Amino acid sequence: MSALRILLLITSVVTVTSHHNITAILSEFPKYTEFNNYLTQTKLDNEINSHQTITVLVLSNGVVSSLASKHPLSIVKDVLSLHILLNYYDNQTLHNISNGTTLSPTLYNTTGNAPGIAGFVNITTDMKGGNVSFCSAVSGSKLDSYYTKSVKQIPYNISVLEIDSPIIAPSILTAHAHSTDDVISISGSSVGVTITPFPHRLERQQRPLYVA
């Protein structure tokens, strides 16, 4: 095999190989240990690492713990997959969205479990106040998950951004409503699941302006 052919082969391998490891990235931030653990448990970390361009909307330990205490792992996986955007967004691109709003496909959209546009996330920027909010693209979803800060970027490969509360599509809860997987174990104890009906009224709540 010629040297040129070997070089071309190596170049093609490098081109298709992912240049990020979400587990390693989040391990630098103790605040996201729970989020990182659930990515590993649900195998979503492998999905993230297999994509060349991706944005991960991370949640703090307390928010993830609250979510996991109310729902089985199957729901937690679907919810977290909705926080993995199949586009690249950083602080600058979030604040320069054309017309102030856009829809982004998510990893949940690739699972086959998302009806209609349930696998998309609505991103809306308040042009006057500067706040950026997220919600399910499904009609009636509340714009109440707010961007709080930029965590880490490898342009234009992976971006990790923090939001203050989970994004939940109504179909995630209804699809699992009759699941027998209604109890999970946390720290050795069993916890019953409470399914809260998803609100059907679109409502923007005012929040303080966050500076990345």
GROMACS .gro file of N, CA, C and O in nm, residues 21-40 45 48 56-59 61 151-152 158-161:
model
  132
   21ASN      N    1  -1.584   1.373   2.431
   21ASN     CA    2  -1.630   1.271   2.525
   21ASN      C    3  -1.709   1.342   2.634
   21ASN      O    4  -1.651   1.409   2.720
   22ILE      N    5  -1.841   1.331   2.629
   22ILE     CA    6  -1.926   1.407   2.721
   22ILE      C    7  -1.901   1.369   2.866
   22ILE      O    8  -1.906   1.454   2.955
   23THR      N    9  -1.872   1.243   2.892
   23THR     CA   10  -1.846   1.200   3.030
   23THR      C   11  -1.722   1.269   3.085
   23THR      O   12  -1.721   1.315   3.200
   24ALA      N   13  -1.618   1.275   3.003
   24ALA     CA   14  -1.494   1.341   3.046
   24ALA      C   15  -1.516   1.490   3.065
   24ALA      O   16  -1.465   1.550   3.160
   25ILE      N   17  -1.593   1.551   2.976
   25ILE     CA   18  -1.621   1.695   2.987
   25ILE      C   19  -1.694   1.727   3.116
   25ILE      O   20  -1.655   1.816   3.192
   26LEU      N   21  -1.802   1.652   3.144
   26LEU     CA   22  -1.882   1.682   3.263
   26LEU      C   23  -1.812   1.643   3.393
   26LEU      O   24  -1.846   1.696   3.500
   27SER      N   25  -1.716   1.552   3.386
   27SER     CA   26  -1.644   1.512   3.507
   27SER      C   27  -1.563   1.627   3.565
   27SER      O   28  -1.523   1.623   3.681
   28GLU      N   29  -1.542   1.731   3.485
   28GLU     CA   30  -1.470   1.850   3.533
   28GLU      C   31  -1.559   1.940   3.619
   28GLU      O   32  -1.509   2.033   3.683
   29PHE      N   33  -1.689   1.910   3.621
   29PHE     CA   34  -1.784   1.998   3.689
   29PHE      C   35  -1.870   1.917   3.788
   29PHE      O   36  -1.967   1.853   3.749
   30PRO      N   37  -1.835   1.919   3.917
   30PRO     CA   38  -1.911   1.844   4.019
   30PRO      C   39  -2.059   1.877   4.022
   30PRO      O   40  -2.141   1.794   4.062
   31LYS      N   41  -2.095   1.996   3.978
   31LYS     CA   42  -2.234   2.040   3.978
   31LYS      C   43  -2.322   1.954   3.889
   31LYS      O   44  -2.444   1.948   3.906
   32TYR      N   45  -2.259   1.882   3.793
   32TYR     CA   46  -2.336   1.802   3.697
   32TYR      C   47  -2.310   1.652   3.711
   32TYR      O   48  -2.329   1.576   3.617
   33THR      N   49  -2.267   1.611   3.829
   33THR     CA   50  -2.236   1.469   3.853
   33THR      C   51  -2.357   1.380   3.830
   33THR      O   52  -2.347   1.274   3.766
   34GLU      N   53  -2.474   1.421   3.879
   34GLU     CA   54  -2.595   1.340   3.863
   34GLU      C   55  -2.636   1.332   3.715
   34GLU      O   56  -2.674   1.225   3.666
   35PHE      N   57  -2.629   1.442   3.645
   35PHE     CA   58  -2.661   1.442   3.503
   35PHE      C   59  -2.568   1.347   3.429
   35PHE      O   60  -2.611   1.266   3.346
   36ASN      N   61  -2.440   1.355   3.462
   36ASN     CA   62  -2.339   1.269   3.400
   36ASN      C   63  -2.367   1.121   3.430
   36ASN      O   64  -2.357   1.035   3.341
   37ASN      N   65  -2.402   1.092   3.554
   37ASN     CA   66  -2.432   0.954   3.593
   37ASN      C   67  -2.550   0.897   3.514
   37ASN      O   68  -2.546   0.781   3.470
   38TYR      N   69  -2.653   0.977   3.496
   38TYR     CA   70  -2.770   0.928   3.424
   38TYR      C   71  -2.743   0.915   3.273
   38TYR      O   72  -2.802   0.829   3.207
   39LEU      N   73  -2.656   0.998   3.220
   39LEU     CA   74  -2.616   0.980   3.080
   39LEU      C   75  -2.549   0.843   3.064
   39LEU      O   76  -2.572   0.773   2.965
   40THR      N   77  -2.468   0.806   3.161
   40THR     CA   78  -2.398   0.678   3.156
   40THR      C   79  -2.495   0.562   3.174
   40THR      O   80  -2.492   0.463   3.099
   45ASP      N   81  -2.468   0.877   2.680
   45ASP     CA   82  -2.332   0.929   2.659
   45ASP      C   83  -2.273   0.876   2.528
   45ASP      O   84  -2.207   0.951   2.455
   48ILE      N   85  -2.430   1.068   2.240
   48ILE     CA   86  -2.372   1.202   2.228
   48ILE      C   87  -2.235   1.196   2.162
   48ILE      O   88  -2.204   1.273   2.071
   56VAL      N   89  -2.554   1.995   2.437
   56VAL     CA   90  -2.610   1.928   2.554
   56VAL      C   91  -2.656   2.034   2.654
   56VAL      O   92  -2.577   2.119   2.696
   57LEU      N   93  -2.785   2.030   2.688
   57LEU     CA   94  -2.841   2.121   2.787
   57LEU      C   95  -2.838   2.051   2.922
   57LEU      O   96  -2.918   1.962   2.949
   58VAL      N   97  -2.744   2.089   3.007
   58VAL     CA   98  -2.725   2.018   3.134
   58VAL      C   99  -2.809   2.079   3.246
   58VAL      O  100  -2.846   2.197   3.243
   59LEU      N  101  -2.837   1.995   3.344
   59LEU     CA  102  -2.914   2.034   3.463
   59LEU      C  103  -2.829   2.007   3.586
   59LEU      O  104  -2.750   1.912   3.590
   61ASN      N  105  -2.728   1.907   3.983
   61ASN     CA  106  -2.753   1.786   4.061
   61ASN      C  107  -2.891   1.786   4.126
   61ASN      O  108  -2.963   1.686   4.123
  151VAL      N  109  -2.122   2.639   2.964
  151VAL     CA  110  -2.034   2.553   3.045
  151VAL      C  111  -1.903   2.523   2.973
  151VAL      O  112  -1.795   2.549   3.024
  152LYS      N  113  -1.914   2.470   2.850
  152LYS     CA  114  -1.793   2.438   2.774
  152LYS      C  115  -1.828   2.417   2.627
  152LYS      O  116  -1.934   2.366   2.596
  158ILE      N  117  -1.906   2.031   1.986
  158ILE     CA  118  -1.998   2.010   2.098
  158ILE      C  119  -2.005   2.136   2.184
  158ILE      O  120  -1.905   2.205   2.204
  159SER      N  121  -2.127   2.166   2.231
  159SER     CA  122  -2.147   2.278   2.321
  159SER      C  123  -2.228   2.228   2.441
  159SER      O  124  -2.324   2.154   2.425
  160VAL      N  125  -2.184   2.265   2.559
  160VAL     CA  126  -2.256   2.229   2.682
  160VAL      C  127  -2.306   2.358   2.746
  160VAL      O  128  -2.228   2.448   2.777
  161LEU      N  129  -2.438   2.366   2.763
  161LEU     CA  130  -2.503   2.484   2.819
  161LEU      C  131  -2.588   2.443   2.938
  161LEU      O  132  -2.649   2.336   2.936
   0.00000   0.00000   0.00000
